[in-house]
Short mmCIF file of C-alpha atoms and ligand atoms in Angstrom, two decimals:
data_model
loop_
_atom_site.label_atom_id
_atom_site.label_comp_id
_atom_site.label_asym_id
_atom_site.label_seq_id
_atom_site.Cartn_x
_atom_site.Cartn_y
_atom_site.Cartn_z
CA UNK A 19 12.41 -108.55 -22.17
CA UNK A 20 15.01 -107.41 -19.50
CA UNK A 21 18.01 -105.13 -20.82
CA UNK A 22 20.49 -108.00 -19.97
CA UNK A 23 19.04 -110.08 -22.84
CA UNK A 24 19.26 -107.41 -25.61
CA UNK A 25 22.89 -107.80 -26.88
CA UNK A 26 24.30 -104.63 -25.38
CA UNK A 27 27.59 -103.95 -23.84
CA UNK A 28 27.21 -105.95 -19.98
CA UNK A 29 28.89 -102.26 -18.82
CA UNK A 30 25.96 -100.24 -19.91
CA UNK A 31 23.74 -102.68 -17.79
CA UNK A 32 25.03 -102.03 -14.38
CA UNK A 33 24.44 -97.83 -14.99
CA UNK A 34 20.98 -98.57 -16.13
CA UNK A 35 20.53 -100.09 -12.93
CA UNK A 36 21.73 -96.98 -11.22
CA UNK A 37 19.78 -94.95 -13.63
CA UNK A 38 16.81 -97.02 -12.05
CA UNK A 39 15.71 -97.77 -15.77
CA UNK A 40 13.39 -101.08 -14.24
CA UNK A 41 13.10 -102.40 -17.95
CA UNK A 42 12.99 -101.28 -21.02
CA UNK A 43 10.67 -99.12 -22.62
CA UNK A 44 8.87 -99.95 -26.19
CA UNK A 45 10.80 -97.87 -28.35
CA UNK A 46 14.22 -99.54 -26.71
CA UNK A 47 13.06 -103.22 -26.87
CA UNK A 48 12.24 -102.58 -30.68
CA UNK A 49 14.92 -100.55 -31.75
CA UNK A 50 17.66 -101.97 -29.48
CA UNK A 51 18.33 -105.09 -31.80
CA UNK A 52 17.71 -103.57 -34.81
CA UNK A 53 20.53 -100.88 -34.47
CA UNK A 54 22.39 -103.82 -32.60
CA UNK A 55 22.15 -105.60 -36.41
CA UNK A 56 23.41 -102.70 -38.27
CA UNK A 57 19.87 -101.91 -39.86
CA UNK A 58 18.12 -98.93 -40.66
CA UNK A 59 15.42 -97.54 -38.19
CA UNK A 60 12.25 -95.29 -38.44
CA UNK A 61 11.26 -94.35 -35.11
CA UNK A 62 7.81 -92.88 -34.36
CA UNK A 63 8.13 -91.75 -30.59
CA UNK A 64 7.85 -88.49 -28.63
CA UNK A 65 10.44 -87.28 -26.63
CA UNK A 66 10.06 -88.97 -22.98
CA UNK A 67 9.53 -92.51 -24.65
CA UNK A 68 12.99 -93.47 -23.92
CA UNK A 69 14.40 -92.94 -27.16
CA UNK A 70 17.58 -91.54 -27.02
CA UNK A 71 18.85 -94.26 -25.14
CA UNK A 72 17.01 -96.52 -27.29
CA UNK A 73 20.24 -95.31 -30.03
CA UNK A 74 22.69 -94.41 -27.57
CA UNK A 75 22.90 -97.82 -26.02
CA UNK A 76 23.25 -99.98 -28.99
CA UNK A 77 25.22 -97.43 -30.95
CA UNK A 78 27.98 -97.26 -27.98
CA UNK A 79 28.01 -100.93 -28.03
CA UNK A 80 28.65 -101.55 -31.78
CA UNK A 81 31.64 -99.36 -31.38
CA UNK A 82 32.89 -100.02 -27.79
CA UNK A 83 36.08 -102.02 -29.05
CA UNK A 84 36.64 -99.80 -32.41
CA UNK A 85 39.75 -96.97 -32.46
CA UNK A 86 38.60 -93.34 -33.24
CA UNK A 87 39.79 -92.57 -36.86
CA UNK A 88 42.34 -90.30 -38.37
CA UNK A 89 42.33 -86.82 -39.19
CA UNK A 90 39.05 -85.50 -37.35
CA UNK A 91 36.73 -88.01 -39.21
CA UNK A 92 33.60 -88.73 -37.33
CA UNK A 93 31.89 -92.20 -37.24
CA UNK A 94 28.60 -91.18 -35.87
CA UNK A 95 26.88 -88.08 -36.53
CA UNK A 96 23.81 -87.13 -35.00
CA UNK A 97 21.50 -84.12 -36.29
CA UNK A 98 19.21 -82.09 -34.29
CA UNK A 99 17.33 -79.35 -34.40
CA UNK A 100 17.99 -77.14 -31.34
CA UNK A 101 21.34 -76.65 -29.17
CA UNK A 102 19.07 -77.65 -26.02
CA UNK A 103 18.55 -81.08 -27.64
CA UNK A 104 22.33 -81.90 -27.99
CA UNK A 105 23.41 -80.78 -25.09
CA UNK A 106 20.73 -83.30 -23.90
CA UNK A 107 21.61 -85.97 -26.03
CA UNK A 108 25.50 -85.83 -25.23
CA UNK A 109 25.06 -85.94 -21.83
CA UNK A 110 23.28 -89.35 -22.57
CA UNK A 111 26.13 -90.54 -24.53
CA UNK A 112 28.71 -89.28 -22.16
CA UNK A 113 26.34 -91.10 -19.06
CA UNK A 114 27.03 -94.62 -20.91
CA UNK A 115 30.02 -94.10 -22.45
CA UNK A 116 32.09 -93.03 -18.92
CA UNK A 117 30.92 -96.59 -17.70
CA UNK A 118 33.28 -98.16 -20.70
CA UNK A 119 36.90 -99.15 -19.70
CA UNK A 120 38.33 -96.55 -22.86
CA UNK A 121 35.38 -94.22 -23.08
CA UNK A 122 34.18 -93.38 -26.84
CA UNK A 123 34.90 -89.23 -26.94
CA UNK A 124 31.85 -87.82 -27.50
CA UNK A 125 30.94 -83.75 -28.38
CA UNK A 126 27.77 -81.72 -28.87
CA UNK A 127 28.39 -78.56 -31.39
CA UNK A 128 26.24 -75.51 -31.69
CA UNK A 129 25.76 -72.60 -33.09
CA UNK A 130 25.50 -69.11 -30.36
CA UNK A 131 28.92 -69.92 -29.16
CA UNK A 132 32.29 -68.91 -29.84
CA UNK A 133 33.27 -71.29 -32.78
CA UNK A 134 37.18 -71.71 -31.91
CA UNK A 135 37.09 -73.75 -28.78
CA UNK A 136 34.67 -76.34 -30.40
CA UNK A 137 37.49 -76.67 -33.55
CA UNK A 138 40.34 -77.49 -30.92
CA UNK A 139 38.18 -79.72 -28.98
CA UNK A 140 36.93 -82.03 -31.71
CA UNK A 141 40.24 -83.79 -31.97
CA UNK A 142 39.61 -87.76 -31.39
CA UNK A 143 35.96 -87.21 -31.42
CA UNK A 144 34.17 -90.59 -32.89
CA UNK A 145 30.24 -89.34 -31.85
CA UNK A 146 28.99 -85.91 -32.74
CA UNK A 147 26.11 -84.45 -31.67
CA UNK A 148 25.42 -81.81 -34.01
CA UNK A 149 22.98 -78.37 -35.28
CA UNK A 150 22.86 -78.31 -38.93
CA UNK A 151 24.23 -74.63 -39.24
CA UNK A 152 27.16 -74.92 -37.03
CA UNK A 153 27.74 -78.48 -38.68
CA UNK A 154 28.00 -77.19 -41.77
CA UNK A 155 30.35 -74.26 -40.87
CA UNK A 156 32.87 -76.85 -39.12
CA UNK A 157 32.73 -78.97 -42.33
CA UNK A 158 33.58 -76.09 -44.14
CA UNK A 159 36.43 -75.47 -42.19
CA UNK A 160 38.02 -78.57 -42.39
CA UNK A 161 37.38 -79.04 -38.44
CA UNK A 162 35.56 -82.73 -39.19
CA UNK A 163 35.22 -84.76 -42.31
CA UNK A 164 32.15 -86.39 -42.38
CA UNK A 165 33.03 -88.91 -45.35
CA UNK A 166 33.72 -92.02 -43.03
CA UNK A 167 29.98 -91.42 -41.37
CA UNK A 168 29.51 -94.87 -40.38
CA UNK A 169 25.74 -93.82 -38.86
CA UNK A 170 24.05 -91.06 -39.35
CA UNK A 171 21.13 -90.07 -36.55
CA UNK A 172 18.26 -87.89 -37.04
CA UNK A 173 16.26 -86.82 -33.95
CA UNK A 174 13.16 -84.80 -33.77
CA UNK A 175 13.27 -84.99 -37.48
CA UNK A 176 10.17 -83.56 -38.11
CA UNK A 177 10.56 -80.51 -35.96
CA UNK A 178 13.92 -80.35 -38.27
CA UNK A 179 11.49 -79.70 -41.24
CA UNK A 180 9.44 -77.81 -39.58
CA UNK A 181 12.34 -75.16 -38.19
CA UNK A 182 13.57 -75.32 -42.18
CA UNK A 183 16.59 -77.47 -41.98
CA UNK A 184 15.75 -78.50 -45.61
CA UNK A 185 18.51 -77.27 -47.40
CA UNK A 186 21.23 -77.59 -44.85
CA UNK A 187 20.01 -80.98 -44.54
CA UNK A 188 20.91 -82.06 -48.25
CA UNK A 189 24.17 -80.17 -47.95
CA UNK A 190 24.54 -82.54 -45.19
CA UNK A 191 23.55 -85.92 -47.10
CA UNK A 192 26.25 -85.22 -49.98
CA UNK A 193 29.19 -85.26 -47.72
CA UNK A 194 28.19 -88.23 -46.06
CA UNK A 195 29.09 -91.71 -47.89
CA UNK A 196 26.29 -93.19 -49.96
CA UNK A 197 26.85 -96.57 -47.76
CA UNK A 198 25.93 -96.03 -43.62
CA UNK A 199 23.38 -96.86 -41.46
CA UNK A 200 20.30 -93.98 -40.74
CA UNK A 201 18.24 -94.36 -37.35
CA UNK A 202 15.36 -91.49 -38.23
CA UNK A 203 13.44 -90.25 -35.20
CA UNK A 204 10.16 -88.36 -35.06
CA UNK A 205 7.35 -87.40 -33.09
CA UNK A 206 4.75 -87.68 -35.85
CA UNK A 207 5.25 -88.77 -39.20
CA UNK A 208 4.18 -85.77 -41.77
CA UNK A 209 4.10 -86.27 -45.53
CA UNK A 210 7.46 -83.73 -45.55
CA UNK A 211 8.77 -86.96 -43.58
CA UNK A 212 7.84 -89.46 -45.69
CA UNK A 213 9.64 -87.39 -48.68
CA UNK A 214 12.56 -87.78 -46.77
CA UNK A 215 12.59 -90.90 -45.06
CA UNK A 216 12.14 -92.49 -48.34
CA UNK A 217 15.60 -90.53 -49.75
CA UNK A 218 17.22 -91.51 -46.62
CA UNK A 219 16.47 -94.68 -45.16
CA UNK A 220 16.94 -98.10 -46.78
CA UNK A 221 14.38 -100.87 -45.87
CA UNK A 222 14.14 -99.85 -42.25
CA UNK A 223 12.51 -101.48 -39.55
CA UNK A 224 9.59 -99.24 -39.12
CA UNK A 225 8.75 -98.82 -34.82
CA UNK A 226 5.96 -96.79 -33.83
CA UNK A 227 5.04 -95.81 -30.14
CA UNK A 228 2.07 -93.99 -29.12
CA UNK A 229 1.65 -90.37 -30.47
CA UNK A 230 1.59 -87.53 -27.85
CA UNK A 231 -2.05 -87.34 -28.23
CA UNK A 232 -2.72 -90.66 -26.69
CA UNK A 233 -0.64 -89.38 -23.46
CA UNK A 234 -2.68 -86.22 -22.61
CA UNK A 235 -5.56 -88.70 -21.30
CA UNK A 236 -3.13 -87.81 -18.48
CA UNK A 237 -3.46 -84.47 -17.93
CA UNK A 238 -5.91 -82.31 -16.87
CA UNK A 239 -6.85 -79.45 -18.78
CA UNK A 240 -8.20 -76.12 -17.99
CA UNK A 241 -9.01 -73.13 -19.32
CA UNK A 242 -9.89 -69.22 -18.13
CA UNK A 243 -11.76 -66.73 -19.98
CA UNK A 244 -9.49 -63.27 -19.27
CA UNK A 245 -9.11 -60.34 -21.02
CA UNK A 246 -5.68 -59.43 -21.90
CA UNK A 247 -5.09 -56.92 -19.06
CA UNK A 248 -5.50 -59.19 -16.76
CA UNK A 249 -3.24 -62.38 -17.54
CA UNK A 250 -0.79 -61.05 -15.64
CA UNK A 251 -2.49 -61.02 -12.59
CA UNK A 252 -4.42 -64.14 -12.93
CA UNK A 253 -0.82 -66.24 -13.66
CA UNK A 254 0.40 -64.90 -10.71
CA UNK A 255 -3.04 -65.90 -8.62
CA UNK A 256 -2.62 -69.07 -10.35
CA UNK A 257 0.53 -69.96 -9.30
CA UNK A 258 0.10 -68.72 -5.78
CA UNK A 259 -2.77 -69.66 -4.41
CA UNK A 260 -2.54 -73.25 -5.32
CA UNK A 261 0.99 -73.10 -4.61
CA UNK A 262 2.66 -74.23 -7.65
CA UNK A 263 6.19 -74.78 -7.22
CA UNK A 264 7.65 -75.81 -10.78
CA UNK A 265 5.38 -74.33 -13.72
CA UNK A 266 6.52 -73.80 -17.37
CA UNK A 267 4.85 -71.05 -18.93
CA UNK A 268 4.51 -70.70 -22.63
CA UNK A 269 4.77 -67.36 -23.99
CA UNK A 270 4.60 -66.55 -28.48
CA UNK A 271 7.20 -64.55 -28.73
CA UNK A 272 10.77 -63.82 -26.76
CA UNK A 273 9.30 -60.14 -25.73
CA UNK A 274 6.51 -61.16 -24.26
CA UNK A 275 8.52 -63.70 -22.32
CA UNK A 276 10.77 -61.59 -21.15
CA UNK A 277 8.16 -59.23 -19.91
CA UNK A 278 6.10 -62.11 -18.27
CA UNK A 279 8.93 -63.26 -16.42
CA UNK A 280 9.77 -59.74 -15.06
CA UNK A 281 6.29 -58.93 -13.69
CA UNK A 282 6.24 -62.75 -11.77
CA UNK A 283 9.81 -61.76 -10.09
CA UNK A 284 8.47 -57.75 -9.42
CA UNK A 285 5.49 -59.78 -7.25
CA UNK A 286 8.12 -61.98 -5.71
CA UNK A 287 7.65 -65.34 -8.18
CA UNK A 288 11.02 -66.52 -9.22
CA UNK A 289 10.95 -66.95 -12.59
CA UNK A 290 13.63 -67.25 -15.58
CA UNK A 291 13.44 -66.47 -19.61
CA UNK A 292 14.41 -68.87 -21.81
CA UNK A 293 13.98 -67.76 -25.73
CA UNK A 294 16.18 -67.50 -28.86
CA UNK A 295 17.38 -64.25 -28.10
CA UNK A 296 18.90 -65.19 -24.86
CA UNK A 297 22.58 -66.43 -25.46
CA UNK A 298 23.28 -70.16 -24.87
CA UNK A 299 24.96 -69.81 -21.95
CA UNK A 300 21.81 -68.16 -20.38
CA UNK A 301 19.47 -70.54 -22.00
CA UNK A 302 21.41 -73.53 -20.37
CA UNK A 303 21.39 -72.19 -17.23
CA UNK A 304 18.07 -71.42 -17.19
CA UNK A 305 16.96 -74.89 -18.11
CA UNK A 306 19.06 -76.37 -15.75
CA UNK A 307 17.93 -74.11 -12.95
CA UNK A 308 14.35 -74.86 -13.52
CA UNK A 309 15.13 -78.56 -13.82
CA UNK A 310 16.70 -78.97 -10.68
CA UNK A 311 13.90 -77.18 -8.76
CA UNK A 312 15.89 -74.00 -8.44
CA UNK A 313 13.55 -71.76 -10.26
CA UNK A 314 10.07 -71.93 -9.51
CA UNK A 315 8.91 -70.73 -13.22
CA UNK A 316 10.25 -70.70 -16.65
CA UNK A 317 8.53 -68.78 -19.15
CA UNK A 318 9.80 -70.05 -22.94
CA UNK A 319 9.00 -69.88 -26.45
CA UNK A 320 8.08 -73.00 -28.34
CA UNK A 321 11.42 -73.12 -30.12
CA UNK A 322 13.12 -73.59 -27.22
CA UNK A 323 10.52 -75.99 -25.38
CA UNK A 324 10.95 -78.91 -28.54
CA UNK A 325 11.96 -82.00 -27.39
CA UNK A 326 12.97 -80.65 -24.10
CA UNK A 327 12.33 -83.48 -21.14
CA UNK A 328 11.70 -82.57 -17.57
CA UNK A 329 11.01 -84.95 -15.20
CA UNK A 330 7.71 -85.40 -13.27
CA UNK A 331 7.03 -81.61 -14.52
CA UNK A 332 3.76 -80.87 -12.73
CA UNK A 333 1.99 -77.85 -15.15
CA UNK A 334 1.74 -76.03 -17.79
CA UNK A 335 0.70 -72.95 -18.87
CA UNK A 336 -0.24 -70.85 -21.83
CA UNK A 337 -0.10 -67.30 -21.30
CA UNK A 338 -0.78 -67.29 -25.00
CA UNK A 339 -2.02 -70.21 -27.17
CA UNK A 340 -0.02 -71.35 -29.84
CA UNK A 341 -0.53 -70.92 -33.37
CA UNK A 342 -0.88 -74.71 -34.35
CA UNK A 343 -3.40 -77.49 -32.35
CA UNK A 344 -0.01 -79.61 -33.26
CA UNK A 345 2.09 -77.27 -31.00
CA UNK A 346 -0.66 -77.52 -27.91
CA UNK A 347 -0.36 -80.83 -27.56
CA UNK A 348 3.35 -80.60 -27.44
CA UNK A 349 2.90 -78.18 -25.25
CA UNK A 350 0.66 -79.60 -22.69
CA UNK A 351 3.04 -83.22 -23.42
CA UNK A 352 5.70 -81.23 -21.48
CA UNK A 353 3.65 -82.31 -18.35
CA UNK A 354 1.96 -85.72 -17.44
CA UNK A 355 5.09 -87.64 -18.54
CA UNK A 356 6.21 -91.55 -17.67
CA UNK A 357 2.82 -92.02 -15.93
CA UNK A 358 2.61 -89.16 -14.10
CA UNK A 359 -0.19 -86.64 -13.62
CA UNK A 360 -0.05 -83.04 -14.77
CA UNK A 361 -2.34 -80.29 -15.56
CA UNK A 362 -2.19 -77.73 -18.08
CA UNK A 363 -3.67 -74.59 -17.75
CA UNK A 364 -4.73 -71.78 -20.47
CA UNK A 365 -5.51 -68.56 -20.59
CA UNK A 366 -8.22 -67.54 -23.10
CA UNK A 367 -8.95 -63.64 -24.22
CA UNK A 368 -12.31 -63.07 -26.06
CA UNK A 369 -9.81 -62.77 -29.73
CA UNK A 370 -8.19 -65.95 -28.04
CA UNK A 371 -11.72 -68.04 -27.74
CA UNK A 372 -12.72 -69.17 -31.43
CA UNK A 373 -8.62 -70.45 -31.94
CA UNK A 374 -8.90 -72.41 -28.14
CA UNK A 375 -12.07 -74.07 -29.75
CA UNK A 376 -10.77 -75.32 -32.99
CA UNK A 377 -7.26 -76.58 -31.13
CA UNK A 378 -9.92 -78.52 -28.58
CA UNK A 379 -11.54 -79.72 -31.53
CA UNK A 380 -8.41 -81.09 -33.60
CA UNK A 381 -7.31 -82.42 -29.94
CA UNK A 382 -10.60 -84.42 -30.00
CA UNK A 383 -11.01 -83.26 -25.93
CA UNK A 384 -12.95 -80.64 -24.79
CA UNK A 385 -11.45 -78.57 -21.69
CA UNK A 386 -13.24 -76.88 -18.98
CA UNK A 387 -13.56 -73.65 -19.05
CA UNK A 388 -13.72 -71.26 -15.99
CA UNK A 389 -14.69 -67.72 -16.43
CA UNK A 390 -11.19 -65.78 -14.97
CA UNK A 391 -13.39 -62.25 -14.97
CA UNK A 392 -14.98 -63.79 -11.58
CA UNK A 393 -12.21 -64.24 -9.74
CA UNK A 394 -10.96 -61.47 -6.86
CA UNK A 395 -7.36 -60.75 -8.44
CA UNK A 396 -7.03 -58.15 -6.06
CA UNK A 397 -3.61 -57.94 -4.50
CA UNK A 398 -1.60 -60.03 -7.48
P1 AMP B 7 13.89 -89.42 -23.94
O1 AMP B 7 12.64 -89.92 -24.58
O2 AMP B 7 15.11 -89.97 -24.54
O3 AMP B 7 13.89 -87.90 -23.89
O4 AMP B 7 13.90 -89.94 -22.41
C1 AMP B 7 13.00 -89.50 -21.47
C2 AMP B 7 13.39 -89.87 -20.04
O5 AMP B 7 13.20 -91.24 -19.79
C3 AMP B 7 14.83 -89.56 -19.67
O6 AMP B 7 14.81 -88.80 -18.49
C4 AMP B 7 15.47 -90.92 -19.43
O7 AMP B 7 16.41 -90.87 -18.39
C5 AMP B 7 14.29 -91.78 -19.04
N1 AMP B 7 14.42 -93.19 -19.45
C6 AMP B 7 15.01 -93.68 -20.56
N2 AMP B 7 14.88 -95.02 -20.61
C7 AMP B 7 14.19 -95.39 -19.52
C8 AMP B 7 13.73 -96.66 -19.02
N3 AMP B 7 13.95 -97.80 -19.66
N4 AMP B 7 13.03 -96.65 -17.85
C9 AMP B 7 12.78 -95.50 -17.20
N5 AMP B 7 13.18 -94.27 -17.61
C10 AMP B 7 13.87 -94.22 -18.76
#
């Protein structure tokens, strides 16, 4: 079904043409009416299905003619786990909502920043893109009321549990009104989830849209046998000699990223850090570096990498596995997106090799192996 016949706002239509959205994707086709007729929504997708504008769309057009409320009360609040992701999501909102003849004011709060500005700006603010934390501290000082919530969003809401949202969360739910709408998004639906979706959501219309596993039939996967001394070197061969020009590396902790990153730019590889301990302003500009082709690598933690879409990225790769077969194939789903190709590469120490064989096993793919102790890394 075309976008025209859904029911949404006929100025939304004319920037999805620009956005060169040719039709709609599953998640929006399902979802699109349902939000459209006020109901409650479970939705199963990864990031890169189209789903935020699968709730941005319809959500702008059920309150396109509606006035903002009094006294700093928000009508739709939308919870996510990292400040990355609602940056992202504004900037969707904000994409559609410029296109409308009295624009809907829309703001993305976050913790890592200087709380002051974000007080003065929320004035007039109907949509709010939020972090639990700095949510929370706003509530508590009287910078929004949250009691007129007429939907309540929750995106990547299993990464939510998993970065232990829990009990901000129900501080959340009890100053919300018992009566609203919930649109619940999630990349895999956990028995956590369930607990939750069941407090939550009332009779929703359940969608769900492949899993990331089915995508990685996408991307091609390799692996080298190294020892530990001699990642370094092999990355940089890696990335040189087939001439990769925009590679996300995955590093397990914000150290080793930083020193990873520092060793590609001493051997002439631009490369940025992008981890928790970085402050936000760094971590945007990072990201938006590497998105726009300006940076050739960007070595990140995991926390920062959830949910996190980059166009047509072309590889991946671990310069240390992850701890969880879950987190690999989110991973190695940051590549081989919307159709496209991608290949993920990992490097494997000796201690690394019994871990890389039970995450290829819970995968259900074995990857080829090539034995990095061969190779002349002479030189990088
Ligand atoms: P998301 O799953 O919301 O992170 O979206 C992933 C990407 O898909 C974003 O870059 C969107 O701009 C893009 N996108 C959203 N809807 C469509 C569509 N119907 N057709 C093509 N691309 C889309």
């Amino acid at each position: 079904m075309p976008f025209s016949k859904l029911g949404l706002a006929p100025e939304f239509i004319r920037v999805i043409e620009i956005q060169k959205y040719a039709q709609p994707t599953p998640i929006q086709e399902a979802a699109i009416p349902a939000i459209l007729d006020s109901k409650d929504v479970l939705g199963i997708a990864q990031t890169g299905s189209g789903k935020t504008a699968s709730f941005v769309l319809p959500l702008l057009t059920n309150l396109k003619e509606s006035k903002p409320l009094k006294n700093r009360h928000i009508k739709t609040l939308v919870v996510v786990p990292t400040r990355e992701l609602a940056i992202q999501v504004r900037e969707v909102f904000q994409l559609f909502s410029g296109a409308l003849d009295t624009p809907i004011k829309t703001m993305a709060v976050y913790g890592g920043v200087s709380i002051n500005p974000q007080m003065k700006a929320l004035m007039g603010v109907s949509i709010l893109i939020a972090t639990p934390g700095r949510l929370l501290e706003l509530e508590r000082l009287n910078a929004i009321n949250l009691s007129e919530v007429q939907t309540l969003v929750l995106d990547e809401a299993d990464k939510m549990l998993n970065l232990g949202f829990k009990d901000e969360m129900n501080e959340i739910f009890d100053l919300l009104p018992k009566k609203r709408q919930n649109l619940l998004f999630s990349a895999t639906l956990s028995e956590d989830l369930s607990g939750i979706t069941s407090v939550v959501l009332h009779d929703p219309v359940t969608i769900k849209i492949g899993e990331e596993k089915e995508n990685i039939e996408l991307i091609t996967q390799t692996g080298y046998f190294i020892s530990e001394e001699k990642k370094g070197p092999l990355l940089r061969y890696i990335i040189k000699s087939q001439n990769m020009k925009q590679v996300l590396v995955f590093t397990s902790s914000a150290f080793k990223a930083d020193q990873v990153t520092e060793k590609l730019r001493k051997n002439g590889v631009d490369a940025m850090a992008m981890h928790s301990k970085k402050s936000q302003e760094a971590r945007v500009r990072a990201l938006t570096n590497f998105k726009n082709g300006n940076t050739r690598v960007l070595v990140a933690t995991d926390i920062i990498a959830r949910g996190i879409d980059i166009q047509f990225l072309p590889y991946v790769i671990n310069y240390e596995l992850p701890r969880s077969p879950k987190d690999y194939v989110h991973r190695i789903g940051r590549t081989g997106r919307a159709e496209n190709p991608g290949e993920a590469i990992s490097l494997v120490t000796p201690d690394e090799a019994n871990h890389f064989r039970v995450i290829q096993k819970k995968m259900g793919k074995w990857v080829t192996m090539v034995d990095g102790e061969t190779l002349n890394l002479h030189g990088f």
